[in-house]
XYZ file of C-alpha atoms in Angstrom:
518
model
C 33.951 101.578 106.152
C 32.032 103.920 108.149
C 31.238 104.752 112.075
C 29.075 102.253 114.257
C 29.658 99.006 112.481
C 27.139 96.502 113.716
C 27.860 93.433 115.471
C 26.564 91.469 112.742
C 29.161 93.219 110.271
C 31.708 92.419 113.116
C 30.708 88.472 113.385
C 30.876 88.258 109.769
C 34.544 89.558 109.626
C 35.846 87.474 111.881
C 34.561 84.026 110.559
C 35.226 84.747 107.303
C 39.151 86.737 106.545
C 38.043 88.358 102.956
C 35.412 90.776 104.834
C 36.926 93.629 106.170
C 35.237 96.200 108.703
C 37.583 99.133 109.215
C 35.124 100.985 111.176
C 35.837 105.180 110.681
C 38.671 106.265 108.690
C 40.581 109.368 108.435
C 41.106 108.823 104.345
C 38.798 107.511 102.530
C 39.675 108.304 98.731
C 42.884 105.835 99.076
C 40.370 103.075 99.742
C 38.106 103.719 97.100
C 40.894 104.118 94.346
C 42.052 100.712 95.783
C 38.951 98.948 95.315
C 37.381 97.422 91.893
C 33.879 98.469 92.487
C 31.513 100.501 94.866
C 27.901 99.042 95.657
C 24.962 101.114 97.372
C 22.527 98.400 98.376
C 20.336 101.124 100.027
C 16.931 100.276 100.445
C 15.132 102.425 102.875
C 16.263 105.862 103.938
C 16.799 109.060 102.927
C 19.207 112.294 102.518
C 22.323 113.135 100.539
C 24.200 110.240 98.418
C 27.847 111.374 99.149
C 28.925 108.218 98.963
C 27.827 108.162 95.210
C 29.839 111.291 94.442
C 33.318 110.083 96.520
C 32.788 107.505 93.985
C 32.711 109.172 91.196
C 35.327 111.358 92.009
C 37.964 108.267 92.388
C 36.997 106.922 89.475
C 35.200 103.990 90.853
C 32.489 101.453 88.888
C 29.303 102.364 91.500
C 26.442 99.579 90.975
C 22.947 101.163 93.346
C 20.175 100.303 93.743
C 17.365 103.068 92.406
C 17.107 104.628 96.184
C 20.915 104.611 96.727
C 21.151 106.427 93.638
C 17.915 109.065 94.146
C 18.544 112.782 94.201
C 20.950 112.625 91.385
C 21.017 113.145 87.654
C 22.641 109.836 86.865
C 21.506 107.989 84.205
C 21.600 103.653 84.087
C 24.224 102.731 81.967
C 25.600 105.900 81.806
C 27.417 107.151 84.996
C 26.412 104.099 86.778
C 24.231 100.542 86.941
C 20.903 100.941 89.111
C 20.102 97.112 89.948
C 17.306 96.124 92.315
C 17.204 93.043 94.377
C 19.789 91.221 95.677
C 20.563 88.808 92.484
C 20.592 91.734 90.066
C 23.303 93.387 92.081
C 25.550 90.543 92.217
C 25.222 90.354 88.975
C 26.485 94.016 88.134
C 29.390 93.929 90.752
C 30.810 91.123 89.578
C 30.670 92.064 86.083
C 32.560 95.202 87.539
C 34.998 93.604 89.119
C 36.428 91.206 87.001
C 36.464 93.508 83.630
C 37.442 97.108 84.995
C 40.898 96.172 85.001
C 40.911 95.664 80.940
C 39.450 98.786 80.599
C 41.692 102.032 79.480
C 42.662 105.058 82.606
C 40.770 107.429 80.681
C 37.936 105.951 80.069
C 37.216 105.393 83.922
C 35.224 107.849 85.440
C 35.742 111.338 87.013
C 34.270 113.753 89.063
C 34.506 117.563 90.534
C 32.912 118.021 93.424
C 32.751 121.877 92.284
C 30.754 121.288 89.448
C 27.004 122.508 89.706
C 24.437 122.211 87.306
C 21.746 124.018 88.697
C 22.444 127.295 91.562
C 22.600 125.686 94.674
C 22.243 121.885 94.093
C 25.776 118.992 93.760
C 25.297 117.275 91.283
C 28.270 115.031 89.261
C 29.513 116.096 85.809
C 27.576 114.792 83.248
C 29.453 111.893 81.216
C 31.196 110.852 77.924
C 28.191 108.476 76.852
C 28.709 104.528 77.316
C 31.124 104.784 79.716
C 30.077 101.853 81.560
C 29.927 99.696 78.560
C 33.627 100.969 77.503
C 34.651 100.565 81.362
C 33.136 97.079 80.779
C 34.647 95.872 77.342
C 38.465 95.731 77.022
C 39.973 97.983 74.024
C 39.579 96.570 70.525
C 42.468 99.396 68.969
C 45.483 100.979 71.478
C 44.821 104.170 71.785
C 46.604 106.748 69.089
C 49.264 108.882 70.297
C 48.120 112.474 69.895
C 50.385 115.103 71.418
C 48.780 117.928 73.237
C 48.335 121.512 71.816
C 49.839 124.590 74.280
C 46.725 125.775 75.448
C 46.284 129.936 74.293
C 45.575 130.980 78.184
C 45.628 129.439 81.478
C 42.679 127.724 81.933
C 41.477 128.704 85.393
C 41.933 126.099 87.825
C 38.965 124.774 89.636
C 38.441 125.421 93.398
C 38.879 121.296 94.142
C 39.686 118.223 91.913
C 40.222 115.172 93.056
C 43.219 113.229 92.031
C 42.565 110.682 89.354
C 45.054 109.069 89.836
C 44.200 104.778 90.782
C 45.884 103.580 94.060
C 48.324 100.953 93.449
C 47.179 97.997 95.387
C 50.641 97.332 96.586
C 49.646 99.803 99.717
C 48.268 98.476 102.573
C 46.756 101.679 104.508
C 46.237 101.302 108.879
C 43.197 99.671 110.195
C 41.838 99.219 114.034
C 43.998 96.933 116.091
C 44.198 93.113 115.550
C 43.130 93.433 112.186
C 46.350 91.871 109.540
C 46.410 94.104 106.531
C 48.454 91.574 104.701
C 45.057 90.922 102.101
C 45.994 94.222 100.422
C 48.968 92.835 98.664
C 50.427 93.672 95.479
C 49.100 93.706 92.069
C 52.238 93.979 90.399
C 55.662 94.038 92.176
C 59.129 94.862 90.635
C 61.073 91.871 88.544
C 62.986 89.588 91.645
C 66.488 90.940 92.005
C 68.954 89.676 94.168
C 69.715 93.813 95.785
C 66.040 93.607 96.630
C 65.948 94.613 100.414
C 62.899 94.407 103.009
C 62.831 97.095 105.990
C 61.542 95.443 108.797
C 59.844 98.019 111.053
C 58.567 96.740 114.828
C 56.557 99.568 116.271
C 55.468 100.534 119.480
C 54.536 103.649 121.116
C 56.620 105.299 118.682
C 54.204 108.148 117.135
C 56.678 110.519 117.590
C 58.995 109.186 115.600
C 57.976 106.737 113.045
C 57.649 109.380 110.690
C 60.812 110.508 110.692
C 62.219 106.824 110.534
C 59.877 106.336 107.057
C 61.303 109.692 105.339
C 65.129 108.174 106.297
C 63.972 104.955 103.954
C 62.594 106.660 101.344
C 65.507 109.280 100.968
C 67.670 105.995 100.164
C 70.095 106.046 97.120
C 69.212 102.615 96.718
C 65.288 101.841 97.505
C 64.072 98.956 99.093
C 61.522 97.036 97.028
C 59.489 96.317 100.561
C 58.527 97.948 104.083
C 56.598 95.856 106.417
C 55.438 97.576 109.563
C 54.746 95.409 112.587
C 52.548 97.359 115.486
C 53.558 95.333 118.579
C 50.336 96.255 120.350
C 50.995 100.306 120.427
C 49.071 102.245 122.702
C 49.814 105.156 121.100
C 48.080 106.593 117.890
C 51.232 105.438 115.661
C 49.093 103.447 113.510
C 47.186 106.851 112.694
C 50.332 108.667 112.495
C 50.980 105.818 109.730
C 48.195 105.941 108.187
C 48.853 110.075 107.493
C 52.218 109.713 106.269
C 51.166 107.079 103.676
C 48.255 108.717 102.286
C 50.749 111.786 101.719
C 53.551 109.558 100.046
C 51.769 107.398 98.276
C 52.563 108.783 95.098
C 56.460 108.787 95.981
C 56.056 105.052 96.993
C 54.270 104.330 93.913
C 56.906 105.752 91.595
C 59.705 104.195 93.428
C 57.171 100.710 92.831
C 57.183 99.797 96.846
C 55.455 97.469 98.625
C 54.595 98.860 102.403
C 52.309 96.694 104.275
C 51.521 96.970 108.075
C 50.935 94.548 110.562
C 49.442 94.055 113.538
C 49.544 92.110 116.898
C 48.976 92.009 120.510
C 52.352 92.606 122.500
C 54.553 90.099 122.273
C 58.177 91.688 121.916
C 60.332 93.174 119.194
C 61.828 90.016 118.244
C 58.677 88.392 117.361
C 57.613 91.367 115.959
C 60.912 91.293 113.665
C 60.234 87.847 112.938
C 56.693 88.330 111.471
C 57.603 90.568 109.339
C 60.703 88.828 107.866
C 58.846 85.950 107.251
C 55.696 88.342 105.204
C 58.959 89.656 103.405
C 59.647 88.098 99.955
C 62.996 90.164 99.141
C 66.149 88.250 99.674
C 68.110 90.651 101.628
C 66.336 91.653 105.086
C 67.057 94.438 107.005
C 65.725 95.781 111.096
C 65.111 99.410 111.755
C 63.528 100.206 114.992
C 60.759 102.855 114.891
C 62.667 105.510 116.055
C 65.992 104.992 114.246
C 67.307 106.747 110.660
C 69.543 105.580 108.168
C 72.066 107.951 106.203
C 70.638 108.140 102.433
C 73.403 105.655 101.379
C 72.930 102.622 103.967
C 71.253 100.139 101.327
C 73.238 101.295 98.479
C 76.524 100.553 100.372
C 75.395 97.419 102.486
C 73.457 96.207 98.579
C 77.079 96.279 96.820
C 79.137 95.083 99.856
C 76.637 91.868 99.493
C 77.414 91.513 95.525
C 81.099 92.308 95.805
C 81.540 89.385 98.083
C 78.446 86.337 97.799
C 80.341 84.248 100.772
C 79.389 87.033 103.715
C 76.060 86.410 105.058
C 75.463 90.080 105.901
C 76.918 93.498 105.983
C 77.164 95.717 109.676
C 78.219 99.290 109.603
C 78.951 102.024 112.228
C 76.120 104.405 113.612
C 75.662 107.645 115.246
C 74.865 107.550 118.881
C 72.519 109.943 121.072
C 70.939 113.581 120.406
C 74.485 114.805 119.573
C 74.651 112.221 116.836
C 78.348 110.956 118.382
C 80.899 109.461 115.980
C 81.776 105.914 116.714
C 84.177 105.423 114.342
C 87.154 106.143 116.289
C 86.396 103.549 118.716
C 85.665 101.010 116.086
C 88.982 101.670 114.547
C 90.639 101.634 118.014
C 89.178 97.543 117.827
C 90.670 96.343 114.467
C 87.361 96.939 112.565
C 88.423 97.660 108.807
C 86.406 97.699 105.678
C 85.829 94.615 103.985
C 84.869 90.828 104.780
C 85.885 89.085 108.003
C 85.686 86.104 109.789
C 85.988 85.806 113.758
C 88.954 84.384 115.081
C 88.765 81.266 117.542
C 91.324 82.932 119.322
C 90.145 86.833 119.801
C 91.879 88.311 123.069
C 89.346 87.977 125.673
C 88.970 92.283 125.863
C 87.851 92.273 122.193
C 85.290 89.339 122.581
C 81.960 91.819 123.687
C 83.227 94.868 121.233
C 83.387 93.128 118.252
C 80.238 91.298 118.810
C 78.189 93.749 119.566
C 79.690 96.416 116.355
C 76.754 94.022 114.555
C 73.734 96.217 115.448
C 70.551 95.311 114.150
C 69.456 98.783 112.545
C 72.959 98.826 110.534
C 73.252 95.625 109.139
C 71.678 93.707 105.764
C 71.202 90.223 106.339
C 70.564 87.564 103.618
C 66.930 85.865 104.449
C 69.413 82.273 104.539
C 70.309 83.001 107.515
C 67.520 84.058 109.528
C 65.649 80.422 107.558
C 68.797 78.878 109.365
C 69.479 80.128 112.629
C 65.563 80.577 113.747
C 65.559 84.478 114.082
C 65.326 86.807 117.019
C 64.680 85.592 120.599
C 61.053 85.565 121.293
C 60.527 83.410 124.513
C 58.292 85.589 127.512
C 58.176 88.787 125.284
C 61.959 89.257 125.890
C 62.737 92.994 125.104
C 66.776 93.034 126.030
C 69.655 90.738 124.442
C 66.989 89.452 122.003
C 68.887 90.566 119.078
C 72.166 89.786 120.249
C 71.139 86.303 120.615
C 70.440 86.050 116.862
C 73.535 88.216 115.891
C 75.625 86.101 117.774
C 75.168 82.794 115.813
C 75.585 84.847 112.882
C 78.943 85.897 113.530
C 79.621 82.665 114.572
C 78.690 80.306 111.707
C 79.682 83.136 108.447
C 81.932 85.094 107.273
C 80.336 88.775 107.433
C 81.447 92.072 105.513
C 82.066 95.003 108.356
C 82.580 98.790 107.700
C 82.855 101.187 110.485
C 81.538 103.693 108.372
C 78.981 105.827 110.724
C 75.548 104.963 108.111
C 72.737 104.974 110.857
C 71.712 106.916 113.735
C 70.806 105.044 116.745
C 68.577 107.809 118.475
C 69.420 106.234 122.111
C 67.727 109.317 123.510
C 64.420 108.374 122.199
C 64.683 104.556 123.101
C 62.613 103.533 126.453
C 64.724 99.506 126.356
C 67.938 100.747 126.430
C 70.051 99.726 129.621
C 70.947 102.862 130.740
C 66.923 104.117 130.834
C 65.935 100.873 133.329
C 67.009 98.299 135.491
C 67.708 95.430 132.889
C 67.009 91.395 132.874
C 69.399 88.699 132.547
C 70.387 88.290 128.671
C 68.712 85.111 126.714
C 72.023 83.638 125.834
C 72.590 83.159 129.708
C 69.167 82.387 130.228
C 69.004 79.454 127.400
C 72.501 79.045 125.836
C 71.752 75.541 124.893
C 70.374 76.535 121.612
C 73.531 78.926 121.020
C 75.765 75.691 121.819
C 73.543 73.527 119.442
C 74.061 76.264 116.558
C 77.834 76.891 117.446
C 80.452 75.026 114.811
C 82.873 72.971 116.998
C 86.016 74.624 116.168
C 84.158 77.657 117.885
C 82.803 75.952 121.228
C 85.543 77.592 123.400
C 85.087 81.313 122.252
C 81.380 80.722 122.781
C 81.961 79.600 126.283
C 84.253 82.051 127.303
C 82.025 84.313 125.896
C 78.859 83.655 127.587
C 81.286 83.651 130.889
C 82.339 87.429 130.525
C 78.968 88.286 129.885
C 77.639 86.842 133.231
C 80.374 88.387 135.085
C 79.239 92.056 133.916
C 75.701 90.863 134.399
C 76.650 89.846 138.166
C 78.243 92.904 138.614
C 74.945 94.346 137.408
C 72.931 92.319 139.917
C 74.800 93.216 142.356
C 74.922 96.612 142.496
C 70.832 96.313 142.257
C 71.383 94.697 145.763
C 70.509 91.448 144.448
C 74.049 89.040 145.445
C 71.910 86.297 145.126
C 71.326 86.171 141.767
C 74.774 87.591 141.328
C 76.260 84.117 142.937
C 74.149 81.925 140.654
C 75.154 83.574 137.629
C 79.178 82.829 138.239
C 78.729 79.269 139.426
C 76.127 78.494 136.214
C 79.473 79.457 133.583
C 82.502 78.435 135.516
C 85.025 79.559 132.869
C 84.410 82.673 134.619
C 86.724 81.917 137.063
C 89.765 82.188 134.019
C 88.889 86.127 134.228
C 90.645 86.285 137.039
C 90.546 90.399 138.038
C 86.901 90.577 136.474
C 85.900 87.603 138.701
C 87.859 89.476 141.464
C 85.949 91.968 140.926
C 82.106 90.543 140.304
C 83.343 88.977 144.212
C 83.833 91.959 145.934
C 80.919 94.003 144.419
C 78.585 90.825 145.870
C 80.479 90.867 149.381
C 79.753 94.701 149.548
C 76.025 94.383 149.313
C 76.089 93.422 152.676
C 77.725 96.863 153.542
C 75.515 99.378 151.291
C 76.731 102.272 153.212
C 80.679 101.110 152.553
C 79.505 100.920 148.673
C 77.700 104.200 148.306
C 81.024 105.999 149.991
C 83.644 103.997 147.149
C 81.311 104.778 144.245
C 81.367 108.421 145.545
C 84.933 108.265 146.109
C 85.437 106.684 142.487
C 83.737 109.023 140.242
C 84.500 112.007 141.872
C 88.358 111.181 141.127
């Protein structure tokens, strides 16, 4: 860590993965509690040794060399190890690093960084003696329980302390771009259950927000035992933003025993960024919040038991809030059939129903077992699609399992906050028109003829779409490439005349006025 890294320091990172250069950080106390040992190879130089005292004051082994360690009254074998030459500190980090583990929390090391022995001058606080021979030798007795005594008066507290406390290495904290934090993974994780749940996060430019989508998780009835973070090539400081919020919940995290890692990548599309993470997941349930989305504090806990209760659905949707006003959309959902409990899709679903119930599966409301994704191939990917890439997935689901669905309002799709959505730009063809074959490959034969009258009423809105960008051309192909279109006969009617009256803009301008002022 530090500013200024040298290119030599850069070279070395990238040929070998197990060297990291961070380059400046905001926080650098969760990085030291993290690591097993600190070494000061200094050689020439001069001025303060701060870097000695940080040390200290995590509670980190420090192995110097005697001008790293000049200034300060440490003693060899005391506070620290002084080695010289290059062998001789090998020798003490590695001793470091492979016993400090064994040794007890309160015999590692600490520090105030308000403690002065003489007027004027920082100096550490002086030692328990052998403390790097305890920190080295694992315990021959467990230590005796000894319960404290009320103290007779306050003590005063001092100015600063630094926590003590170790950083679980389950946390992975924000780096520069490019750079895959997936090396800090857990020490220790929780014992496999089969309610274990993954958040998938894709983020980009969402600094704003991301914050508030991280506090929604973590005020969850039932916790998830993972949160994986993918930065799809942000522009934005949301890595930083990040990077804040863990180092000020890592002690919740901790407590709650949760592995958060982040990821990340050039650009490439929420889909693949969903993808990456589930497959860096390792919990058996998967679930995909977008970076500026929130969840009701019982989501998991509801979607978790809905999974038990019934082992044959494949995953659990439920309803969501929509827009600043946070909008009910349970009504409407009830208005469609959509009960509580499990459900298979009919092969013969009235043809008004077919786009409704598909889409109720949203991808920040539903908890899908890590089968399916290994089944169906995950989220659409191809060109850095951003529209209709989850549907594409979604769609197979519904079409191969039986799913549990409650209309239950659990999420809050922030649509005001979302820069993809339809309504905020002027929207590509959907990947099942563009490539159905895989969708036709995937689909059970009993279900070939919803899946082509499907894909047929969603080119006929996306014609209409075309068409009213001025583009009829498009608009033509789009009918003639799913002919079953043809069967809707008024919506066909319809996707007809909106095409024929490109050609008379002025004509179409004076019927939408005429429409929607009636």
């Amino acid at each position: 860590m530090g500013s200024e890294p040298t290119q030599q320091m850069q070279r070395a990172a990238q040929q070998n993965e197990r060297i990291l250069v961070t380059g400046q950080v905001d926080l650098v106390l969760p990085y030291l509690q993290a690591a097993d040992v600190m070494v000061v190879p200094l050689r020439h130089g001069s001025g303060t040794r701060l870097k000695l005292l940080e040390a200290f004051a995590a509670g980190l082994p420090v192995v110097s060399t005697t001008k790293g360690a000049e200034g300060l009254a440490v003693v060899d074998g005391r506070e620290l190890l002084i080695r010289d030459g290059v062998e001789a500190l090998v020798a003490g980090w590695s001793s470091f690093g492979l016993r400090r583990r064994e040794a007890r929390p309160s015999e590692r090391r600490r520090c105030s960084w308000c403690d002065r022995t003489t007027p004027g001058r920082l100096q550490p606080r002086r030692l328990p003696r052998r403390s790097v021979s305890r920190a080295l030798q694992p315990p021959k007795h467990p230590p005796k329980f000894r319960p404290k005594r009320p103290p007779k008066c306050s003590p005063k507290p001092p100015r600063f302390r630094v926590s003590p406390m170790p950083l679980s290495a389950r946390f992975s904290f924000a780096r520069p771009p490019l750079l895959d934090q997936s090396r800090f993974a857990p020490v220790t994780q929780r014992p496999p259950s089969s309610t274990d749940v993954a958040v998938v996060i894709p983020l980009h430019n969402k600094a704003a927000y991301i914050a508030r989508t991280l506090n929604s998780v973590l005020a969850q009835i039932h916790l998830p035992s993972e949160i994986l973070v993918i930065d799809d090539g942000s522009r934005d400081d949301g890595v930083a933003v990040m990077r804040d919020w863990m180092a000020n919940h890592f002690e919740a995290l901790q407590r709650a025993r949760i592995r958060l890692q982040i990821f990340q990548q050039s650009q490439t599309g929420p889909g693949a960024a969903r993808n990456r993470g589930a497959k860096m997941a390792t919990a058996p349930l998967l679930v995909f919040l977008d970076a500026d989305d929130e969840w009701m504090p019982t989501f998991l806990a509801e979607a978790t038991t809905a999974l038990q209760a019934h082992p044959d659905c494949m995953l659990a949707a439920f309803g969501q809030f929509r827009g600043q006003a946070q909008t009910d959309q349970l009504g409407r959902f009830r208005a469609l059939g959509i009960a509580p409990g499990p459900w298979r899709l009919p092969v013969d679903l009235a043809a008004q129903l077919m786009k409704p119930v598909v889409d109720f599966v949203f991808s920040g409301a539903t908890v899908v077992r890590r089968t399916v994704m290994d089944q169906l191939g995950g989220f659409y990917t191809q060109a850095g699609c951003t529209y209709g890439e989850d549907t594409y997935f979604w769609l197979q689901a519904i079409i191969n399992y039986p799913i549990y669905r409650d209309p239950t309002p659990l999420m809050w799709y922030h649509t005001e906050c979302s820069e993809l959505g339809l309504w905020n730009r002027q929207a590509p063809i959907s990947p099942i028109l563009l490539h159905p074959e895989p969708l036709r490959h995937h689909c059970p034969p009993e279900y070939q003829i919803f899946l082509e009258r499907y894909l047929a009423q969603v080119a006929i809105m996306t014609a209409r779409r075309f068409a009213s960008y001025g583009d009829r051309d498009t608009a033509r192909a789009l009918l003639a490439q799913f002919p079953l279109s043809r069967t809707f006969y008024a919506d066909h009617a319809k996707a007809n005349l909106d095409i024929l009256l490109t050609n008379f803009p002025q004509l179409r301008s004076w019927i939408l006025r005429a429409k929607f002022s009636t």
